Amino acid sequence: MDPYPTDQQEAGEPPLPDRARAAVDPLLRAAVRTLPEATGAFCAELLGRARPGRSVGPALVLAAARAVGGLEEDALTAAASIELVYVMGLLYEDTAGLDPSARPSAPLAAGRAGEALAALAIRLVAGRSAAVGVLCDCLVERSEAGDEAAGRGALFAAACALGGVHGGAPPRITAALSAFGRAVATAAATPAAGGAAGPPRPGGAGTPPGGAPARPRPRPLVAVPPAGGGRPARGGSARYDPALEHLASAVPDPAGAADLLALYALITRGEP
């Protein structure tokens, strides 16, 4: 089996996360306008602070929907919902280190805004019970995550699963896409073999001497056998890659998986 192609983005095109953010932005703005004025203004500010280049979650949703033969427009609400969950995480990160005695109202405001964002996210996918289940599981898992890597795994798994659901994929394919998303997060948080690693940080990478957190180095994308057996091409020179095995199980056609592969390459380079 030939390796999946990984450089699918045509020259001059904006990155996939930027394109996804542009597609879901109108839905996000409309959603927060339905909130009470003070809470809505606070959430709108949060959305404005979330950099477009970080919109990996929506990009995964839309790419997964396309990969299983669905229409991107059918998955836009799901993409917006996963961005709301991501922004909710930013909100809690912003308030985690605040001194309550200095700004006693901040934790309360953050709590109300977080509840509002969660309710909006669920409302956006309310038409599909399977999607509501995926999103609720993601919210619970992220609230219980012990570190950044675990929370990102929950987010990426839910994003890919939502794309599968909204693309019309059967449960087996949706489960494989979810496993792919989680494996992508694990790959992004794992330092390259042989690299120097100090004490672990929340994102899962080590800290080198000097204090600056180590950025994970790229993990090469290689061929994996399709579900059901087979051996990698080139006499076993390929390295086993769980993310690609899950993706091959869900989307055997490399052309259909192109955008998900491009996002995998982008995420594991540490750019989002």
Tab-separated table of N, CA and C in Angstrom, residues 86-210:
chain	number	residue	atom	x	y	z
A	86	TYR	N	-14.414	24.271	22.622
A	86	TYR	CA	-13.015	24.701	22.706
A	86	TYR	C	-12.893	26.052	23.409
A	87	VAL	N	-13.744	27.006	23.027
A	87	VAL	CA	-13.696	28.336	23.633
A	87	VAL	C	-14.027	28.253	25.122
A	88	MET	N	-14.931	27.351	25.478
A	88	MET	CA	-15.245	27.148	26.884
A	88	MET	C	-13.995	26.722	27.659
A	89	GLY	N	-13.172	25.875	27.033
A	89	GLY	CA	-11.917	25.484	27.670
A	89	GLY	C	-10.980	26.660	27.849
A	90	LEU	N	-10.909	27.557	26.859
A	90	LEU	CA	-10.088	28.757	26.994
A	90	LEU	C	-10.559	29.619	28.164
A	91	LEU	N	-11.869	29.688	28.320
A	91	LEU	CA	-12.448	30.484	29.400
A	91	LEU	C	-11.971	29.974	30.754
A	92	TYR	N	-12.024	28.666	30.949
A	92	TYR	CA	-11.613	28.108	32.233
A	92	TYR	C	-10.103	28.241	32.439
A	93	GLU	N	-9.338	28.156	31.349
A	93	GLU	CA	-7.896	28.383	31.476
A	93	GLU	C	-7.611	29.813	31.930
A	94	ASP	N	-8.357	30.764	31.374
A	94	ASP	CA	-8.138	32.176	31.708
A	94	ASP	C	-8.429	32.471	33.173
A	95	THR	N	-9.422	31.772	33.740
A	95	THR	CA	-9.844	32.093	35.106
A	95	THR	C	-9.206	31.192	36.163
A	96	ALA	N	-8.524	30.126	35.722
A	96	ALA	CA	-7.986	29.167	36.685
A	96	ALA	C	-6.973	29.800	37.626
A	97	GLY	N	-6.178	30.736	37.121
A	97	GLY	CA	-5.130	31.314	37.951
A	97	GLY	C	-5.489	32.636	38.603
A	98	LEU	N	-6.737	33.065	38.464
A	98	LEU	CA	-7.118	34.362	39.038
A	98	LEU	C	-7.233	34.284	40.556
A	99	ASP	N	-6.899	35.358	41.211
A	99	ASP	CA	-7.054	35.471	42.662
A	99	ASP	C	-8.485	35.928	42.951
A	100	PRO	N	-9.330	35.067	43.558
A	100	PRO	CA	-10.714	35.450	43.806
A	100	PRO	C	-10.867	36.694	44.649
A	101	SER	N	-9.883	36.958	45.510
A	101	SER	CA	-9.989	38.154	46.355
A	101	SER	C	-9.775	39.430	45.542
A	102	ALA	N	-9.028	39.308	44.432
A	102	ALA	CA	-8.787	40.482	43.595
A	102	ALA	C	-9.971	40.759	42.679
A	103	ARG	N	-10.553	39.662	42.130
A	103	ARG	CA	-11.708	39.810	41.239
A	103	ARG	C	-12.746	38.768	41.641
A	104	PRO	N	-13.469	39.011	42.731
A	104	PRO	CA	-14.383	37.994	43.248
A	104	PRO	C	-15.488	37.613	42.288
A	105	SER	N	-15.827	38.473	41.354
A	105	SER	CA	-16.919	38.155	40.427
A	105	SER	C	-16.461	37.330	39.234
A	106	ALA	N	-15.139	37.226	39.021
A	106	ALA	CA	-14.639	36.557	37.820
A	106	ALA	C	-15.023	35.081	37.747
A	107	PRO	N	-14.815	34.281	38.819
A	107	PRO	CA	-15.202	32.864	38.726
A	107	PRO	C	-16.689	32.685	38.476
A	108	LEU	N	-17.519	33.514	39.090
A	108	LEU	CA	-18.964	33.405	38.879
A	108	LEU	C	-19.324	33.720	37.430
A	109	ALA	N	-18.734	34.795	36.893
A	109	ALA	CA	-19.004	35.159	35.502
A	109	ALA	C	-18.530	34.076	34.552
A	110	ALA	N	-17.370	33.508	34.847
A	110	ALA	CA	-16.839	32.446	33.998
A	110	ALA	C	-17.736	31.219	34.050
A	111	GLY	N	-18.219	30.893	35.239
A	111	GLY	CA	-19.106	29.745	35.370
A	111	GLY	C	-20.384	29.920	34.574
A	112	ARG	N	-20.979	31.110	34.653
A	112	ARG	CA	-22.200	31.359	33.890
A	112	ARG	C	-21.940	31.316	32.391
A	113	ALA	N	-20.834	31.912	31.968
A	113	ALA	CA	-20.506	31.900	30.541
A	113	ALA	C	-20.227	30.480	30.063
A	114	GLY	N	-19.536	29.694	30.876
A	114	GLY	CA	-19.253	28.311	30.504
A	114	GLY	C	-20.519	27.495	30.347
A	115	GLU	N	-21.463	27.672	31.280
A	115	GLU	CA	-22.739	26.966	31.170
A	115	GLU	C	-23.495	27.406	29.914
A	116	ALA	N	-23.439	28.684	29.606
A	116	ALA	CA	-24.131	29.196	28.422
A	116	ALA	C	-23.517	28.621	27.150
A	117	LEU	N	-22.183	28.547	27.100
A	117	LEU	CA	-21.523	27.998	25.916
A	117	LEU	C	-21.847	26.522	25.737
A	118	ALA	N	-21.861	25.767	26.849
A	118	ALA	CA	-22.202	24.348	26.768
A	118	ALA	C	-23.629	24.161	26.262
A	119	ALA	N	-24.562	24.977	26.792
A	119	ALA	CA	-25.961	24.871	26.358
A	119	ALA	C	-26.101	25.215	24.878
A	120	LEU	N	-25.371	26.240	24.435
A	120	LEU	CA	-25.415	26.598	23.018
A	120	LEU	C	-24.871	25.478	22.142
A	121	ALA	N	-23.773	24.873	22.569
A	121	ALA	CA	-23.164	23.800	21.793
A	121	ALA	C	-24.137	22.636	21.617
A	122	ILE	N	-24.814	22.260	22.699
A	122	ILE	CA	-25.769	21.151	22.621
A	122	ILE	C	-26.966	21.540	21.765
A	123	ARG	N	-27.411	22.785	21.887
A	123	ARG	CA	-28.556	23.232	21.094
A	123	ARG	C	-28.267	23.151	19.598
A	124	LEU	N	-27.036	23.436	19.208
A	124	LEU	CA	-26.690	23.431	17.782
A	124	LEU	C	-26.786	22.042	17.154
A	125	VAL	N	-26.629	20.980	17.959
A	125	VAL	CA	-26.692	19.622	17.396
A	125	VAL	C	-27.930	18.877	17.882
A	126	ALA	N	-28.895	19.610	18.440
A	126	ALA	CA	-30.053	18.967	19.076
A	126	ALA	C	-30.876	18.122	18.117
A	127	GLY	N	-30.750	18.347	16.833
A	127	GLY	CA	-31.538	17.584	15.871
A	127	GLY	C	-31.069	16.160	15.671
A	128	ARG	N	-29.900	15.801	16.195
A	128	ARG	CA	-29.357	14.447	16.032
A	128	ARG	C	-28.995	13.901	17.397
A	129	SER	N	-29.704	12.884	17.837
A	129	SER	CA	-29.470	12.346	19.180
A	129	SER	C	-28.061	11.779	19.322
A	130	ALA	N	-27.546	11.154	18.255
A	130	ALA	CA	-26.190	10.611	18.331
A	130	ALA	C	-25.171	11.719	18.544
A	131	ALA	N	-25.384	12.874	17.885
A	131	ALA	CA	-24.466	13.998	18.036
A	131	ALA	C	-24.553	14.578	19.445
A	132	VAL	N	-25.751	14.650	20.003
A	132	VAL	CA	-25.902	15.149	21.376
A	132	VAL	C	-25.137	14.248	22.339
A	133	GLY	N	-25.239	12.935	22.133
A	133	GLY	CA	-24.501	12.012	22.999
A	133	GLY	C	-23.003	12.206	22.911
A	134	VAL	N	-22.498	12.373	21.684
A	134	VAL	CA	-21.059	12.595	21.488
A	134	VAL	C	-20.619	13.869	22.202
A	135	LEU	N	-21.393	14.930	22.048
A	135	LEU	CA	-21.007	16.215	22.625
A	135	LEU	C	-21.081	16.193	24.151
A	136	CYS	N	-22.113	15.566	24.694
A	136	CYS	CA	-22.226	15.480	26.153
A	136	CYS	C	-21.072	14.668	26.742
A	137	ASP	N	-20.722	13.562	26.082
A	137	ASP	CA	-19.581	12.774	26.554
A	137	ASP	C	-18.304	13.602	26.523
A	138	CYS	N	-18.145	14.413	25.473
A	138	CYS	CA	-16.961	15.265	25.349
A	138	CYS	C	-16.913	16.282	26.484
A	139	LEU	N	-18.042	16.912	26.783
A	139	LEU	CA	-18.078	17.911	27.852
A	139	LEU	C	-17.708	17.295	29.187
A	140	VAL	N	-18.240	16.102	29.455
A	140	VAL	CA	-17.924	15.434	30.717
A	140	VAL	C	-16.449	15.053	30.765
A	141	GLU	N	-15.950	14.481	29.673
A	141	GLU	CA	-14.559	14.035	29.654
A	141	GLU	C	-13.603	15.208	29.802
A	142	ARG	N	-13.893	16.321	29.133
A	142	ARG	CA	-13.016	17.481	29.257
A	142	ARG	C	-13.054	18.071	30.660
A	143	SER	N	-14.211	18.011	31.320
A	143	SER	CA	-14.289	18.543	32.685
A	143	SER	C	-13.509	17.689	33.671
A	144	GLU	N	-13.316	16.419	33.323
A	144	GLU	CA	-12.596	15.504	34.218
A	144	GLU	C	-11.157	15.269	33.779
A	145	ALA	N	-10.749	15.857	32.651
A	145	ALA	CA	-9.396	15.623	32.126
A	145	ALA	C	-8.347	16.133	33.111
A	146	GLY	N	-7.318	15.319	33.302
A	146	GLY	CA	-6.278	15.704	34.240
A	146	GLY	C	-5.215	16.605	33.652
A	147	ASP	N	-5.156	16.724	32.328
A	147	ASP	CA	-4.151	17.575	31.711
A	147	ASP	C	-4.633	18.034	30.336
A	148	GLU	N	-3.841	18.895	29.725
A	148	GLU	CA	-4.205	19.473	28.434
A	148	GLU	C	-4.315	18.420	27.347
A	149	ALA	N	-3.407	17.436	27.374
A	149	ALA	CA	-3.418	16.416	26.330
A	149	ALA	C	-4.694	15.594	26.376
A	150	ALA	N	-5.139	15.234	27.568
A	150	ALA	CA	-6.369	14.450	27.694
A	150	ALA	C	-7.576	15.255	27.216
A	151	GLY	N	-7.607	16.536	27.568
A	151	GLY	CA	-8.701	17.373	27.118
A	151	GLY	C	-8.720	17.535	25.615
A	152	ARG	N	-7.536	17.662	25.022
A	152	ARG	CA	-7.455	17.784	23.568
A	152	ARG	C	-7.864	16.487	22.890
A	153	GLY	N	-7.525	15.350	23.508
A	153	GLY	CA	-7.948	14.066	22.955
A	153	GLY	C	-9.461	13.946	22.918
A	154	ALA	N	-10.115	14.383	23.991
A	154	ALA	CA	-11.580	14.346	24.029
A	154	ALA	C	-12.169	15.247	22.952
A	155	LEU	N	-11.566	16.424	22.766
A	155	LEU	CA	-12.084	17.376	21.784
A	155	LEU	C	-11.922	16.854	20.361
A	156	PHE	N	-10.728	16.351	20.029
A	156	PHE	CA	-10.476	15.862	18.670
A	156	PHE	C	-11.317	14.619	18.376
A	157	ALA	N	-11.470	13.730	19.375
A	157	ALA	CA	-12.292	12.535	19.175
A	157	ALA	C	-13.736	12.926	18.890
A	158	ALA	N	-14.255	13.880	19.671
A	158	ALA	CA	-15.630	14.320	19.464
A	158	ALA	C	-15.795	15.019	18.118
A	159	ALA	N	-14.815	15.819	17.730
A	159	ALA	CA	-14.902	16.531	16.455
A	159	ALA	C	-15.016	15.556	15.295
A	160	CYS	N	-14.163	14.548	15.283
A	160	CYS	CA	-14.196	13.580	14.181
A	160	CYS	C	-15.475	12.752	14.215
A	161	ALA	N	-15.927	12.387	15.424
A	161	ALA	CA	-17.171	11.629	15.533
A	161	ALA	C	-18.361	12.453	15.062
A	162	LEU	N	-18.403	13.733	15.426
A	162	LEU	CA	-19.492	14.596	14.974
A	162	LEU	C	-19.508	14.715	13.453
A	163	GLY	N	-18.326	14.802	12.857
A	163	GLY	CA	-18.265	14.839	11.404
A	163	GLY	C	-18.829	13.576	10.791
A	164	GLY	N	-18.491	12.426	11.392
A	164	GLY	CA	-19.027	11.175	10.898
A	164	GLY	C	-20.538	11.103	11.018
A	165	VAL	N	-21.062	11.514	12.175
A	165	VAL	CA	-22.511	11.490	12.395
A	165	VAL	C	-23.220	12.379	11.380
A	166	HIS	N	-22.731	13.605	11.219
A	166	HIS	CA	-23.392	14.546	10.323
A	166	HIS	C	-23.125	14.228	8.855
A	167	GLY	N	-22.106	13.410	8.584
A	167	GLY	CA	-21.866	12.967	7.212
A	167	GLY	C	-22.642	11.716	6.855
A	168	GLY	N	-23.390	11.173	7.819
A	168	GLY	CA	-24.211	9.997	7.553
A	168	GLY	C	-23.493	8.678	7.694
A	169	ALA	N	-22.358	8.650	8.389
A	169	ALA	CA	-21.598	7.411	8.530
A	169	ALA	C	-22.271	6.477	9.533
A	170	PRO	N	-22.136	5.173	9.348
A	170	PRO	CA	-22.656	4.222	10.336
A	170	PRO	C	-21.815	4.259	11.611
A	171	PRO	N	-22.326	3.686	12.712
A	171	PRO	CA	-21.603	3.747	13.986
A	171	PRO	C	-20.175	3.217	13.930
A	172	ARG	N	-19.931	2.147	13.159
A	172	ARG	CA	-18.564	1.603	13.105
A	172	ARG	C	-17.584	2.617	12.539
A	173	ILE	N	-17.994	3.306	11.483
A	173	ILE	CA	-17.124	4.310	10.878
A	173	ILE	C	-16.948	5.503	11.801
A	174	THR	N	-18.028	5.913	12.441
A	174	THR	CA	-17.950	7.030	13.380
A	174	THR	C	-16.996	6.709	14.523
A	175	ALA	N	-17.053	5.472	15.017
A	175	ALA	CA	-16.154	5.068	16.104
A	175	ALA	C	-14.697	5.090	15.648
A	176	ALA	N	-14.442	4.653	14.416
A	176	ALA	CA	-13.072	4.671	13.901
A	176	ALA	C	-12.571	6.098	13.728
A	177	LEU	N	-13.437	7.001	13.277
A	177	LEU	CA	-13.049	8.408	13.159
A	177	LEU	C	-12.757	9.006	14.532
A	178	SER	N	-13.574	8.669	15.515
A	178	SER	CA	-13.327	9.153	16.878
A	178	SER	C	-11.969	8.674	17.380
A	179	ALA	N	-11.666	7.392	17.137
A	179	ALA	CA	-10.369	6.853	17.559
A	179	ALA	C	-9.225	7.549	16.827
A	180	PHE	N	-9.426	7.877	15.552
A	180	PHE	CA	-8.412	8.630	14.816
A	180	PHE	C	-8.162	9.985	15.479
A	181	GLY	N	-9.223	10.718	15.813
A	181	GLY	CA	-9.045	12.022	16.447
A	181	GLY	C	-8.283	11.936	17.754
A	182	ARG	N	-8.610	10.934	18.558
A	182	ARG	CA	-7.903	10.786	19.835
A	182	ARG	C	-6.435	10.435	19.616
A	183	ALA	N	-6.171	9.572	18.623
A	183	ALA	CA	-4.786	9.197	18.346
A	183	ALA	C	-3.980	10.374	17.807
A	184	VAL	N	-4.622	11.253	17.046
A	184	VAL	CA	-3.940	12.455	16.566
A	184	VAL	C	-3.503	13.318	17.738
A	185	ALA	N	-4.374	13.488	18.723
A	185	ALA	CA	-4.023	14.280	19.902
A	185	ALA	C	-2.869	13.641	20.658
A	186	THR	N	-2.878	12.315	20.758
A	186	THR	CA	-1.789	11.613	21.441
A	186	THR	C	-0.478	11.815	20.694
A	187	ALA	N	-0.526	11.713	19.361
A	187	ALA	CA	0.687	11.906	18.561
A	187	ALA	C	1.231	13.317	18.727
A	188	ALA	N	0.348	14.306	18.796
A	188	ALA	CA	0.790	15.694	18.933
A	188	ALA	C	1.443	15.943	20.277
A	189	ALA	N	1.044	15.163	21.302
A	189	ALA	CA	1.565	15.390	22.651
A	189	ALA	C	2.779	14.535	22.972
A	190	THR	N	3.171	13.632	22.048
A	190	THR	CA	4.260	12.700	22.324
A	190	THR	C	5.565	13.209	21.747
A	191	PRO	N	6.605	13.414	22.581
A	191	PRO	CA	7.900	13.832	22.043
A	191	PRO	C	8.466	12.768	21.120
A	192	ALA	N	9.230	13.194	20.124
A	192	ALA	CA	9.855	12.244	19.201
A	192	ALA	C	10.796	11.332	19.952
A	193	ALA	N	10.889	10.096	19.519
A	193	ALA	CA	11.762	9.129	20.169
A	193	ALA	C	13.193	9.633	20.176
A	194	GLY	N	13.802	9.534	21.344
A	194	GLY	CA	15.195	9.946	21.446
A	194	GLY	C	15.372	11.406	21.750
A	195	GLY	N	14.267	12.193	21.759
A	195	GLY	CA	14.407	13.606	22.047
A	195	GLY	C	14.580	13.838	23.529
A	196	ALA	N	15.209	14.955	23.877
A	196	ALA	CA	15.391	15.278	25.280
A	196	ALA	C	14.072	15.664	25.885
A	197	ALA	N	13.813	15.143	27.074
A	197	ALA	CA	12.553	15.452	27.732
A	197	ALA	C	12.799	15.648	29.213
A	198	GLY	N	12.337	16.756	29.719
A	198	GLY	CA	12.447	17.019	31.139
A	198	GLY	C	11.158	16.663	31.826
A	199	PRO	N	10.851	17.299	32.974
A	199	PRO	CA	9.599	17.014	33.661
A	199	PRO	C	8.419	17.282	32.766
A	200	PRO	N	7.398	16.413	32.814
A	200	PRO	CA	6.258	16.601	31.909
A	200	PRO	C	5.492	17.853	32.234
A	201	ARG	N	4.939	18.482	31.210
A	201	ARG	CA	4.076	19.641	31.389
A	201	ARG	C	2.659	19.233	31.018
A	202	PRO	N	1.663	20.071	31.271
A	202	PRO	CA	0.297	19.656	31.006
A	202	PRO	C	0.049	19.164	29.598
A	203	GLY	N	0.701	19.736	28.599
A	203	GLY	CA	0.482	19.312	27.230
A	203	GLY	C	1.113	17.984	26.895
A	204	GLY	N	1.958	17.440	27.776
A	204	GLY	CA	2.523	16.128	27.560
A	204	GLY	C	3.958	16.149	27.091
A	205	ALA	N	4.529	17.285	26.749
A	205	ALA	CA	5.907	17.344	26.270
A	205	ALA	C	6.822	17.703	27.424
A	206	GLY	N	8.100	17.415	27.249
A	206	GLY	CA	9.051	17.720	28.299
A	206	GLY	C	9.492	19.165	28.264
A	207	THR	N	10.254	19.564	29.292
A	207	THR	CA	10.783	20.909	29.370
A	207	THR	C	12.290	20.849	29.361
A	208	PRO	N	12.929	21.439	28.364
A	208	PRO	CA	14.377	21.366	28.274
A	208	PRO	C	15.027	22.320	29.256
A	209	PRO	N	16.342	22.162	29.468
A	209	PRO	CA	17.035	23.129	30.314
A	209	PRO	C	16.827	24.533	29.792
A	210	GLY	N	16.569	25.459	30.685
A	210	GLY	CA	16.303	26.830	30.274
A	210	GLY	C	14.857	27.208	30.465
